[in-house]
CSV table of C-alpha atoms and ligand atoms in Angstrom, one decimal:
chain,number,residue,atom,x,y,z
A,245,MET,CA,-32.2,-49.4,-8.8
A,246,THR,CA,-30.5,-46.0,-9.1
A,247,ALA,CA,-31.1,-43.9,-12.3
A,248,PRO,CA,-28.1,-43.5,-14.7
A,249,LEU,CA,-26.3,-40.3,-14.1
A,250,GLU,CA,-27.4,-38.6,-17.3
A,251,ARG,CA,-31.1,-39.1,-16.3
A,252,LYS,CA,-30.6,-37.4,-12.9
A,253,THR,CA,-31.0,-33.7,-12.7
A,254,LEU,CA,-27.9,-31.6,-12.0
A,255,VAL,CA,-29.3,-30.7,-8.6
A,256,ALA,CA,-29.7,-34.4,-7.6
A,257,ARG,CA,-26.1,-35.2,-8.7
A,258,ASP,CA,-24.8,-32.1,-6.9
A,259,ARG,CA,-26.6,-33.1,-3.7
A,260,ALA,CA,-24.7,-36.4,-3.8
A,261,CYS,CA,-21.2,-35.1,-4.1
A,262,VAL,CA,-20.6,-31.4,-3.8
A,263,TRP,CA,-20.0,-29.1,-0.8
A,264,HIS,CA,-20.8,-25.4,-1.4
A,265,PRO,CA,-19.2,-22.3,0.0
A,266,TYR,CA,-20.9,-20.4,2.9
A,267,THR,CA,-23.7,-23.0,2.8
A,268,GLN,CA,-25.3,-25.0,5.6
A,269,MET,CA,-25.6,-28.2,3.6
A,270,LEU,CA,-28.2,-29.7,5.9
A,271,THR,CA,-30.8,-27.0,5.5
A,272,ARG,CA,-30.0,-25.3,2.2
A,273,PRO,CA,-32.5,-24.9,-0.6
A,274,ASP,CA,-31.5,-26.6,-3.8
A,275,PRO,CA,-28.7,-24.8,-5.7
A,276,LEU,CA,-29.7,-23.2,-9.0
A,277,PRO,CA,-28.6,-25.4,-11.8
A,278,ILE,CA,-27.1,-22.9,-14.2
A,279,VAL,CA,-26.4,-24.3,-17.7
A,280,ARG,CA,-25.7,-21.1,-19.7
A,281,GLY,CA,-24.9,-17.4,-19.4
A,282,SER,CA,-25.4,-14.6,-21.8
A,283,GLY,CA,-25.0,-10.8,-21.1
A,284,VAL,CA,-26.6,-10.1,-17.7
A,285,TYR,CA,-28.7,-13.3,-17.8
A,286,LEU,CA,-28.2,-16.8,-16.5
A,287,PHE,CA,-30.2,-19.8,-17.7
A,288,THR,CA,-31.2,-22.8,-15.5
A,289,GLU,CA,-31.5,-26.4,-16.4
A,290,ASP,CA,-35.2,-26.2,-15.7
A,291,GLY,CA,-35.8,-23.4,-18.2
A,292,ARG,CA,-35.7,-20.2,-16.1
A,293,ARG,CA,-33.9,-17.0,-17.0
A,294,LEU,CA,-32.4,-15.0,-14.1
A,295,LEU,CA,-30.8,-11.6,-14.2
A,296,ASP,CA,-27.4,-11.7,-12.4
A,297,GLY,CA,-27.9,-8.8,-10.0
A,298,THR,CA,-24.7,-9.3,-8.1
A,299,SER,CA,-22.3,-9.9,-11.0
A,300,SER,CA,-21.6,-13.5,-9.8
A,301,TRP,CA,-19.9,-12.5,-6.6
A,302,TRP,CA,-18.9,-9.1,-7.9
A,303,VAL,CA,-16.6,-10.4,-10.7
A,304,ASN,CA,-18.5,-9.9,-13.9
A,305,ILE,CA,-18.4,-6.5,-15.7
A,306,HIS,CA,-18.9,-7.2,-19.4
A,307,GLY,CA,-21.7,-9.8,-19.2
A,308,HIS,CA,-21.5,-13.6,-19.3
A,309,SER,CA,-20.0,-15.6,-22.2
A,310,HIS,CA,-18.8,-12.4,-24.0
A,311,PRO,CA,-17.7,-13.3,-27.6
A,312,LYS,CA,-14.5,-11.2,-27.3
A,313,LEU,CA,-13.4,-12.7,-24.0
A,314,ASN,CA,-14.3,-16.2,-25.3
A,315,GLU,CA,-12.1,-15.7,-28.3
A,316,ALA,CA,-9.2,-14.3,-26.2
A,317,LEU,CA,-9.4,-17.4,-24.0
A,318,ALA,CA,-9.6,-19.9,-26.9
A,319,ALA,CA,-6.8,-18.2,-28.8
A,320,GLN,CA,-4.5,-18.3,-25.7
A,321,ALA,CA,-5.4,-21.9,-25.0
A,322,ARG,CA,-4.3,-22.8,-28.5
A,323,GLU,CA,-0.9,-21.1,-27.9
A,324,LEU,CA,0.1,-21.8,-24.3
A,325,GLU,CA,-2.2,-22.8,-21.4
A,326,HIS,CA,0.3,-22.6,-18.5
A,327,VAL,CA,3.9,-22.6,-17.6
A,328,VAL,CA,5.9,-22.2,-14.4
A,329,PHE,CA,6.3,-18.5,-13.6
A,330,ALA,CA,9.4,-18.6,-11.3
A,331,ASN,CA,12.0,-18.7,-14.1
A,332,CYS,CA,9.8,-18.4,-17.2
A,333,THR,CA,7.7,-15.5,-18.5
A,334,HIS,CA,5.2,-15.1,-21.3
A,335,ARG,CA,3.4,-12.4,-23.4
A,336,PRO,CA,0.0,-12.4,-21.5
A,337,ALA,CA,1.6,-11.8,-18.1
A,338,VAL,CA,4.0,-9.1,-19.3
A,339,GLU,CA,1.3,-7.4,-21.4
A,340,LEU,CA,-1.3,-7.5,-18.6
A,341,ALA,CA,1.3,-6.0,-16.2
A,342,GLU,CA,2.1,-3.2,-18.6
A,343,ARG,CA,-1.6,-2.5,-19.2
A,344,LEU,CA,-2.3,-2.5,-15.5
A,345,LEU,CA,0.5,-0.1,-14.7
A,346,ALA,CA,-0.8,2.3,-17.4
A,347,VAL,CA,-4.2,2.6,-15.7
A,348,LEU,CA,-3.3,2.3,-12.0
A,349,PRO,CA,-2.5,5.4,-9.9
A,350,PRO,CA,1.0,6.5,-10.8
A,351,GLY,CA,3.8,5.2,-8.7
A,352,LEU,CA,2.6,1.6,-8.6
A,353,THR,CA,5.2,-0.1,-10.6
A,354,ARG,CA,5.6,-3.9,-9.9
A,355,VAL,CA,2.9,-6.5,-10.4
A,356,PHE,CA,3.0,-9.8,-8.4
A,357,TYR,CA,0.5,-12.3,-9.6
A,358,SER,CA,-1.5,-14.8,-7.5
A,359,ASP,CA,-4.8,-16.7,-7.8
A,360,ASN,CA,-7.6,-14.8,-6.2
A,361,GLY,CA,-8.6,-11.9,-3.9
A,362,SER,CA,-7.5,-13.6,-0.7
A,363,THR,CA,-4.1,-14.4,-2.0
A,364,ALA,CA,-3.7,-10.9,-3.4
A,365,VAL,CA,-4.2,-9.8,0.2
A,366,GLU,CA,-1.9,-12.4,1.7
A,367,VAL,CA,0.8,-11.3,-0.7
A,368,ALA,CA,0.3,-7.7,0.3
A,369,LEU,CA,0.6,-8.6,4.0
A,370,LYS,CA,3.7,-10.6,3.5
A,371,LEU,CA,5.3,-7.9,1.3
A,372,ALA,CA,4.6,-5.3,4.0
A,373,ARG,CA,6.0,-7.5,6.7
A,374,GLN,CA,9.2,-8.4,4.8
A,375,TYR,CA,9.6,-4.8,3.6
A,376,TRP,CA,10.3,-3.8,7.2
A,377,THR,CA,12.6,-6.8,8.0
A,378,ASN,CA,14.5,-6.2,4.7
A,379,ARG,CA,15.0,-2.6,5.9
A,380,GLY,CA,16.3,-3.7,9.2
A,381,GLU,CA,13.1,-2.8,11.2
A,382,PRO,CA,11.7,-6.2,12.2
A,383,LYS,CA,9.7,-4.8,15.0
A,384,ARG,CA,7.3,-3.2,12.6
A,385,ALA,CA,5.0,-6.2,12.5
A,386,THR,CA,1.5,-5.0,13.5
A,387,PHE,CA,-1.3,-4.5,11.0
A,388,ILE,CA,-4.0,-2.0,11.5
A,389,THR,CA,-7.3,-2.8,9.8
A,390,LEU,CA,-10.8,-1.5,10.2
A,391,HIS,CA,-13.9,-2.8,11.9
A,392,HIS,CA,-16.4,-4.3,9.3
A,393,ALA,CA,-13.5,-5.1,7.0
A,394,TYR,CA,-13.5,-8.2,4.8
A,395,HIS,CA,-10.3,-9.2,3.1
A,396,GLY,CA,-10.9,-12.9,2.3
A,397,ASP,CA,-11.0,-16.4,3.8
A,398,THR,CA,-7.3,-17.4,4.0
A,399,VAL,CA,-5.7,-17.1,7.4
A,400,GLY,CA,-4.0,-13.7,6.9
A,401,ALA,CA,-7.0,-12.3,5.1
A,402,MET,CA,-9.3,-13.6,7.9
A,403,SER,CA,-7.0,-12.2,10.6
A,404,THR,CA,-7.2,-8.7,9.1
A,405,SER,CA,-10.9,-8.9,8.5
A,406,GLY,CA,-13.4,-7.7,11.1
A,407,ASP,CA,-14.6,-10.1,13.8
A,408,SER,CA,-17.6,-11.8,12.2
A,409,ILE,CA,-19.4,-15.1,11.6
A,410,PHE,CA,-16.9,-15.6,8.8
A,411,THR,CA,-14.0,-15.7,11.1
A,412,ARG,CA,-15.2,-16.6,14.6
A,413,ALA,CA,-14.8,-20.4,14.3
A,414,PHE,CA,-11.2,-19.9,13.3
A,415,ALA,CA,-10.2,-17.3,16.0
A,416,PRO,CA,-7.4,-19.5,17.5
A,417,MET,CA,-5.7,-19.7,14.2
A,418,LEU,CA,-5.6,-16.0,13.5
A,419,PHE,CA,-2.9,-13.4,14.3
A,420,ASP,CA,-3.7,-10.3,16.3
A,421,VAL,CA,-4.3,-7.0,14.5
A,422,ALA,CA,-5.2,-3.6,15.8
A,423,ARG,CA,-8.7,-2.5,14.7
A,424,ALA,CA,-9.7,1.1,14.0
A,425,HIS,CA,-13.2,2.6,13.5
A,426,ALA,CA,-14.6,2.4,10.1
A,427,PRO,CA,-16.6,5.5,8.8
A,428,TYR,CA,-19.9,3.7,9.0
A,429,CYS,CA,-22.0,6.9,8.9
A,430,TYR,CA,-25.4,5.3,9.4
A,431,ARG,CA,-24.1,3.7,12.6
A,432,CYS,CA,-21.4,6.2,13.5
A,433,PRO,CA,-19.0,4.7,16.0
A,434,LEU,CA,-18.8,8.1,17.7
A,435,GLY,CA,-22.5,8.8,17.6
A,436,LEU,CA,-22.1,11.8,15.2
A,437,GLU,CA,-24.1,12.9,12.2
A,438,ARG,CA,-22.4,13.0,8.8
A,439,ALA,CA,-24.0,16.3,7.9
A,440,THR,CA,-22.2,18.1,10.7
A,441,CYS,CA,-19.2,15.9,11.5
A,442,GLN,CA,-15.5,16.5,10.6
A,443,VAL,CA,-14.8,12.7,10.0
A,444,GLU,CA,-13.7,12.5,13.7
A,445,CYS,CA,-13.8,8.7,13.3
A,446,LEU,CA,-10.5,8.9,11.5
A,447,GLY,CA,-8.8,10.4,14.5
A,448,ALA,CA,-6.8,13.0,12.7
A,449,THR,CA,-7.7,15.7,15.2
A,450,PRO,CA,-5.2,16.9,17.8
A,451,VAL,CA,-6.7,14.7,20.5
A,452,PRO,CA,-8.1,11.7,18.6
A,453,ALA,CA,-11.0,9.7,20.0
A,454,PRO,CA,-10.0,6.2,21.3
A,455,ALA,CA,-9.8,3.4,18.7
A,456,THR,CA,-9.6,5.7,15.8
A,457,LEU,CA,-6.9,5.1,13.2
A,458,GLY,CA,-5.1,8.3,14.4
A,459,ALA,CA,-5.1,7.2,18.0
A,460,LEU,CA,-3.9,3.7,17.2
A,461,LEU,CA,-1.1,5.0,15.1
A,462,GLU,CA,-0.1,7.4,17.9
A,463,ARG,CA,-0.1,4.6,20.5
A,464,LEU,CA,1.5,1.8,18.4
A,465,GLY,CA,3.9,4.2,16.7
A,466,GLY,CA,6.9,2.4,15.3
A,467,SER,CA,5.5,-1.1,15.5
A,468,VAL,CA,3.0,-0.8,12.6
A,469,ALA,CA,3.8,-2.6,9.4
A,470,ALA,CA,0.9,-1.3,7.4
A,471,VAL,CA,-2.7,0.0,7.4
A,472,LEU,CA,-4.9,-2.2,5.3
A,473,VAL,CA,-8.3,-0.8,4.0
A,474,GLU,CA,-11.0,-1.4,1.4
A,475,PRO,CA,-11.1,2.1,0.0
A,476,MET,CA,-14.5,3.9,-0.3
A,477,LEU,CA,-16.6,0.7,-0.1
A,478,GLN,CA,-16.3,-2.0,2.6
A,479,GLY,CA,-18.0,-4.9,0.9
A,480,ALA,CA,-18.9,-8.1,2.6
A,481,GLY,CA,-18.7,-6.4,6.1
A,482,GLY,CA,-21.9,-4.5,5.3
A,483,MET,CA,-21.6,-2.5,2.0
A,484,ILE,CA,-20.4,0.6,3.9
A,485,VAL,CA,-19.8,3.7,1.7
A,486,TRP,CA,-17.1,6.1,2.9
A,487,PRO,CA,-16.8,9.8,2.9
A,488,LEU,CA,-13.8,10.4,0.6
A,489,GLU,CA,-12.3,12.6,3.4
A,490,PHE,CA,-11.7,9.4,5.3
A,491,LEU,CA,-9.8,7.8,2.5
A,492,ALA,CA,-7.6,10.9,2.0
A,493,GLY,CA,-7.0,10.9,5.8
A,494,VAL,CA,-5.8,7.3,5.8
A,495,ARG,CA,-3.1,8.2,3.4
A,496,ARG,CA,-2.2,11.3,5.3
A,497,LEU,CA,-1.9,9.4,8.6
A,498,CYS,CA,0.2,6.6,7.0
A,499,ASP,CA,2.6,9.3,5.8
A,500,GLN,CA,2.6,11.1,9.1
A,501,PHE,CA,3.5,7.9,11.0
A,502,GLY,CA,5.8,6.6,8.3
A,503,THR,CA,3.9,3.3,7.7
A,504,LEU,CA,2.7,1.6,4.5
A,505,MET,CA,-0.9,1.9,3.2
A,506,ILE,CA,-2.4,-1.2,1.5
A,507,ALA,CA,-5.5,-0.7,-0.6
A,508,ASP,CA,-7.6,-3.8,-1.0
A,509,GLU,CA,-9.3,-3.0,-4.3
A,510,VAL,CA,-10.4,-6.6,-4.9
A,511,LEU,CA,-14.0,-5.5,-5.0
A,512,THR,CA,-13.7,-1.8,-5.8
A,513,GLY,CA,-11.2,-2.1,-8.7
A,514,PHE,CA,-12.0,-1.8,-12.4
A,515,GLY,CA,-14.8,0.8,-12.2
A,516,ARG,CA,-17.1,-0.6,-9.6
A,517,THR,CA,-17.2,2.6,-7.6
A,518,GLY,CA,-17.4,4.9,-10.6
A,519,ARG,CA,-13.6,5.4,-10.9
A,520,MET,CA,-11.2,2.9,-12.4
A,521,PHE,CA,-9.8,2.4,-8.9
A,522,ALA,CA,-11.5,3.6,-5.7
A,523,CYS,CA,-8.3,5.3,-4.5
A,524,GLU,CA,-8.8,7.9,-7.3
A,525,HIS,CA,-11.9,9.3,-5.4
A,526,ALA,CA,-9.4,11.0,-3.1
A,527,SER,CA,-6.4,11.1,-5.5
A,528,VAL,CA,-4.6,8.6,-3.2
A,529,VAL,CA,-1.7,6.4,-4.2
A,530,PRO,CA,-1.3,3.4,-1.9
A,531,ASP,CA,2.1,1.7,-1.4
A,532,ILE,CA,0.5,-1.6,-2.3
A,533,ILE,CA,-2.8,-2.4,-4.1
A,534,CYS,CA,-4.6,-5.7,-4.2
A,535,LEU,CA,-6.6,-6.6,-7.3
A,536,SER,CA,-8.7,-9.6,-8.4
A,537,LYS,CA,-12.4,-10.2,-9.2
A,538,ALA,CA,-13.1,-8.0,-12.3
A,539,LEU,CA,-9.4,-8.2,-13.3
A,540,THR,CA,-10.4,-11.0,-15.7
A,541,GLY,CA,-13.9,-9.6,-16.4
A,542,GLY,CA,-15.3,-12.4,-14.3
A,543,TYR,CA,-13.9,-15.2,-16.3
A,544,LEU,CA,-10.9,-16.8,-14.4
A,545,PRO,CA,-9.3,-16.7,-11.0
A,546,LEU,CA,-6.4,-14.3,-10.9
A,547,GLY,CA,-5.0,-12.0,-8.3
A,548,ALA,CA,-2.4,-9.1,-8.7
A,549,THR,CA,-0.7,-7.3,-5.9
A,550,VAL,CA,1.0,-4.2,-7.2
A,551,ALA,CA,3.7,-2.3,-5.3
A,552,THR,CA,5.7,0.9,-5.6
A,553,ASP,CA,9.4,1.0,-6.4
A,554,ALA,CA,10.1,2.0,-2.8
A,555,VAL,CA,8.6,-1.4,-1.6
A,556,TYR,CA,10.1,-3.4,-4.5
A,557,ASP,CA,13.6,-2.0,-4.1
A,558,THR,CA,13.9,-3.3,-0.5
A,559,PHE,CA,13.8,-6.8,-1.9
A,560,LEU,CA,16.7,-6.3,-4.3
A,561,SER,CA,19.9,-7.6,-2.6
A,562,GLU,CA,22.9,-9.9,-3.0
A,563,ASP,CA,21.6,-11.4,0.2
A,564,ARG,CA,19.2,-14.1,-1.0
A,565,THR,CA,17.3,-14.2,2.3
A,566,LYS,CA,15.8,-10.9,1.2
A,567,THR,CA,14.0,-12.6,-1.7
A,568,PHE,CA,10.2,-12.7,-1.6
A,569,PHE,CA,9.6,-16.4,-1.1
A,570,HIS,CA,6.0,-16.7,-2.2
A,571,GLY,CA,4.4,-18.2,-5.2
A,572,HIS,CA,1.5,-20.4,-6.5
A,573,SER,CA,1.4,-23.2,-9.0
A,574,TYR,CA,-0.8,-21.1,-11.3
A,575,THR,CA,1.0,-17.8,-10.7
A,576,GLY,CA,0.6,-15.6,-13.8
A,577,ASN,CA,-1.6,-18.1,-15.6
A,578,PRO,CA,-1.5,-17.2,-19.3
A,579,LEU,CA,-5.2,-18.0,-19.9
A,580,ALA,CA,-6.3,-15.7,-17.1
A,581,CYS,CA,-3.9,-13.0,-18.1
A,582,ALA,CA,-5.0,-13.1,-21.8
A,583,VAL,CA,-8.7,-12.7,-20.7
A,584,GLY,CA,-7.6,-9.8,-18.4
A,585,ILE,CA,-6.0,-8.0,-21.3
A,586,ALA,CA,-9.1,-8.5,-23.5
A,587,SER,CA,-11.3,-7.3,-20.6
A,588,LEU,CA,-9.2,-4.1,-20.3
A,589,ASP,CA,-9.7,-3.6,-24.1
A,590,LEU,CA,-13.5,-4.0,-23.7
A,591,PHE,CA,-13.5,-1.7,-20.7
A,592,HIS,CA,-12.3,1.1,-23.0
A,593,GLU,CA,-14.2,0.1,-26.1
A,594,THR,CA,-17.5,-0.1,-24.3
A,595,GLY,CA,-17.0,3.2,-22.3
A,596,ALA,CA,-17.4,1.2,-19.1
A,597,LEU,CA,-16.9,4.1,-16.7
A,598,ALA,CA,-19.6,6.1,-18.5
A,599,ARG,CA,-21.9,3.1,-18.2
A,600,VAL,CA,-21.2,2.9,-14.4
A,601,ALA,CA,-22.0,6.6,-14.1
A,602,ALA,CA,-25.4,6.1,-15.8
A,603,LEU,CA,-26.0,3.1,-13.6
A,604,GLU,CA,-25.2,5.1,-10.5
A,605,HIS,CA,-27.7,7.8,-11.6
A,606,SER,CA,-30.4,5.2,-12.1
A,607,LEU,CA,-29.7,3.4,-8.8
A,608,ARG,CA,-29.9,6.6,-6.9
A,609,ALA,CA,-33.1,7.6,-8.5
A,610,GLY,CA,-34.7,4.2,-8.0
A,611,LEU,CA,-33.5,3.5,-4.4
A,612,GLU,CA,-33.7,6.8,-2.7
A,613,PRO,CA,-37.5,6.8,-2.5
A,614,LEU,CA,-37.3,3.6,-0.6
A,615,ARG,CA,-36.0,5.5,2.4
A,616,ASP,CA,-39.6,6.2,3.4
A,617,LEU,CA,-40.4,2.5,3.9
A,618,PRO,CA,-40.6,1.6,7.6
A,619,ILE,CA,-38.2,-1.4,7.1
A,620,VAL,CA,-35.5,0.8,5.3
A,621,GLY,CA,-32.8,2.2,7.6
A,622,ASP,CA,-30.4,3.6,5.0
A,623,VAL,CA,-29.9,3.8,1.3
A,624,ARG,CA,-26.3,4.1,-0.1
A,625,VAL,CA,-25.2,4.3,-3.7
A,626,LEU,CA,-21.6,4.4,-5.0
A,627,GLY,CA,-20.8,3.8,-8.7
A,628,GLY,CA,-22.5,0.6,-9.8
A,629,VAL,CA,-23.5,-0.5,-6.3
A,630,GLY,CA,-26.9,0.3,-4.8
A,631,ILE,CA,-27.4,-0.7,-1.2
A,632,VAL,CA,-30.5,-0.8,1.1
A,633,GLU,CA,-29.9,-1.5,4.8
A,634,LEU,CA,-33.0,-3.0,6.3
A,635,VAL,CA,-33.9,-2.6,10.0
A,636,ALA,CA,-36.4,-4.2,12.4
A,637,ASP,CA,-36.9,-0.9,14.2
A,638,LYS,CA,-36.2,2.3,12.3
A,639,GLU,CA,-35.7,4.5,15.3
A,640,ALA,CA,-33.5,2.1,17.2
A,641,LYS,CA,-31.8,0.9,13.9
A,642,THR,CA,-32.0,-2.7,15.1
A,643,ALA,CA,-31.1,-5.5,12.8
A,644,SER,CA,-29.6,-8.9,13.3
A,645,GLY,CA,-26.8,-8.8,10.7
A,646,TYR,CA,-25.6,-11.5,8.4
A,647,LEU,CA,-27.8,-14.3,9.8
A,648,ASP,CA,-31.0,-12.2,9.7
A,649,HIS,CA,-33.8,-14.3,8.2
A,650,ILE,CA,-34.8,-11.5,5.9
A,651,GLY,CA,-31.8,-12.3,3.7
A,652,PRO,CA,-33.0,-15.8,2.5
A,653,ARG,CA,-36.6,-14.6,2.4
A,654,LEU,CA,-35.7,-11.8,0.0
A,655,THR,CA,-33.5,-14.0,-2.1
A,656,GLU,CA,-36.5,-16.4,-2.6
A,657,ALA,CA,-38.8,-13.5,-3.4
A,658,PHE,CA,-36.4,-12.1,-6.0
A,659,LEU,CA,-35.8,-15.5,-7.5
A,660,ALA,CA,-39.5,-16.0,-8.0
A,661,ARG,CA,-39.4,-12.8,-10.1
A,662,GLY,CA,-36.3,-13.9,-12.1
A,663,LEU,CA,-33.7,-11.8,-10.3
A,664,LEU,CA,-30.7,-13.3,-8.6
A,665,LEU,CA,-29.7,-11.3,-5.5
A,666,ARG,CA,-27.8,-12.4,-2.4
A,667,PRO,CA,-28.4,-10.0,0.5
A,668,LEU,CA,-25.8,-9.9,3.2
A,669,GLY,CA,-28.4,-10.6,5.9
A,670,ASN,CA,-30.2,-7.3,6.4
A,671,VAL,CA,-28.1,-5.5,3.8
A,672,LEU,CA,-29.6,-5.8,0.4
A,673,TYR,CA,-27.5,-4.6,-2.6
A,674,VAL,CA,-27.6,-4.7,-6.3
A,675,MET,CA,-24.3,-4.8,-8.3
A,676,PRO,CA,-25.1,-5.8,-11.9
A,677,PRO,CA,-22.5,-6.3,-14.7
A,678,TYR,CA,-21.9,-2.9,-16.3
A,679,VAL,CA,-23.5,-4.0,-19.6
A,680,ILE,CA,-26.9,-3.9,-18.0
A,681,THR,CA,-29.2,-1.7,-20.1
A,682,GLU,CA,-31.3,1.2,-18.8
A,683,ALA,CA,-34.5,-0.8,-19.3
A,684,GLU,CA,-33.0,-3.8,-17.4
A,685,THR,CA,-31.9,-1.6,-14.6
A,686,ALA,CA,-35.4,-0.1,-14.4
A,687,TRP,CA,-36.8,-3.6,-14.2
A,688,VAL,CA,-34.3,-4.6,-11.4
A,689,LEU,CA,-35.3,-1.4,-9.4
A,690,GLU,CA,-39.0,-2.2,-9.9
A,691,GLN,CA,-38.5,-5.7,-8.4
A,692,VAL,CA,-36.5,-4.3,-5.5
A,693,SER,CA,-39.2,-1.7,-4.8
A,694,ASP,CA,-42.1,-4.2,-5.1
A,695,VAL,CA,-40.4,-6.8,-2.9
A,696,LEU,CA,-39.5,-4.3,-0.2
A,697,ARG,CA,-43.0,-2.8,-0.2
A,698,GLU,CA,-44.5,-6.3,0.1
A,699,GLU,CA,-42.0,-7.1,3.0
A,700,SER,CA,-43.0,-3.9,4.7
A,701,LEU,CA,-46.7,-4.8,4.5
A,702,SER,CA,-46.1,-8.4,5.7
A,703,ALA,CA,-44.0,-7.0,8.6
A,704,GLY,CA,-47.2,-5.2,9.5
A,705,ARG,CA,-45.6,-1.8,9.2
B,925,LIG,C1,-12.4,-6.5,-0.5
B,925,LIG,C2,-12.2,-8.0,-0.7
B,925,LIG,N1,-11.0,-8.5,-0.5
B,925,LIG,C3,-10.7,-9.8,-0.7
B,925,LIG,C4,-11.7,-10.7,-1.1
B,925,LIG,C5,-11.4,-12.1,-1.3
B,925,LIG,O1,-11.5,-12.4,-2.6
B,925,LIG,P1,-11.6,-14.0,-3.0
B,925,LIG,O2,-13.0,-14.4,-2.7
B,925,LIG,O3,-11.3,-14.0,-4.5
B,925,LIG,O4,-10.6,-14.8,-2.3
B,925,LIG,C6,-13.0,-10.2,-1.3
B,925,LIG,C7,-14.1,-11.1,-1.7
B,925,LIG,O5,-15.2,-10.8,-1.7
B,925,LIG,C8,-13.2,-8.8,-1.1
B,925,LIG,O6,-14.5,-8.3,-1.3
């Protein structure tokens, strides 16, 4: 006889009916049964406490189950949970838009809501495409994106992402894009050294190297709809930190060739890189910016794609075919918007940017010494993100990428110590909620150091 549902563990019940993302369901370890969250900690059904070292897929900034966000959500639920957004509006959507425009780089003026990071990118791509058709330049249809990019899992977002295990099975469904070099300094695409290079990988020089952004723009000229980038930090494609000269150069080249610049700040927005938005590192204003993840402090799915007047104005017409025909059932969801407003309040009240600055300092101090380990190829730190790229051979910089077995092995080792991390294969990173204390950060760094030292020893090096 089977046991009644309530007597079975959550894991047993999950195994019978749930399909998890990015998970080989045949060989996976049991999922962690999380029953509660508080601050930087998650609590499991079987009584463990885990520090959330990756902010629950990079979304959480104020900690789990924050009283102020809980109250904002409950209060909004008592008033209005949802309403169609095509011909209705409501206070949370308007107020969040106003609040976003007040903190975004100046010149971004129109907020279009969607559901998540991928849809924020889809909206940006469609806006850019239709911007040119509305202007009577339908041939501008090509997107330029970067190698190692990750923009999400929907079809447009996958098409514009770098070729990877995330996209390969779907290749026949995807549209063509032109791909330019990313400034991956540890593995420089041009074989140069950052200490002496002039960011030649951008291709802004008079005779740009092939496959640089400059060379592609020169070759494709008037057929480019937009250049789409993750400014300063390419996330899921390997946690690649940019020289800010590259970011400044992307804007310059877009201006030079008269095309749009889309900044995908789904990961980097809301302080993660040490500035409110990563574009600020180089005082860049994109034509379109994509936001999600920390937009609601890690509470609810919400995307926002924000455009300049110059983009928006091309959609204003007596001709109804120039309308932006895009929307989602939950566009502008009031619950998500209300939590987004409360999250922005908290951001200022808690001095979030100062916290990220302190976190950056601790991450640098704790991770830099690991460079000496034989399995460590590179250490990168930007804002609240600390990255250690692991290699099999330090000289040859060899590594097997996302499917490297070191990833699951490290995950297990950290879990045994009460730390929840999810390396991207051979790229280990920590990205905790900003509320993490100095003592908690020190503890995280101690675990990282201990586990990597053990791994070095067991690798016999
Ligand atoms: C830069 C970037 N863009 C887009 C996305 C897609 O966001 P979502 O997972 O909410 O669809 C991600 C997700 O990690 C991301 O890092």
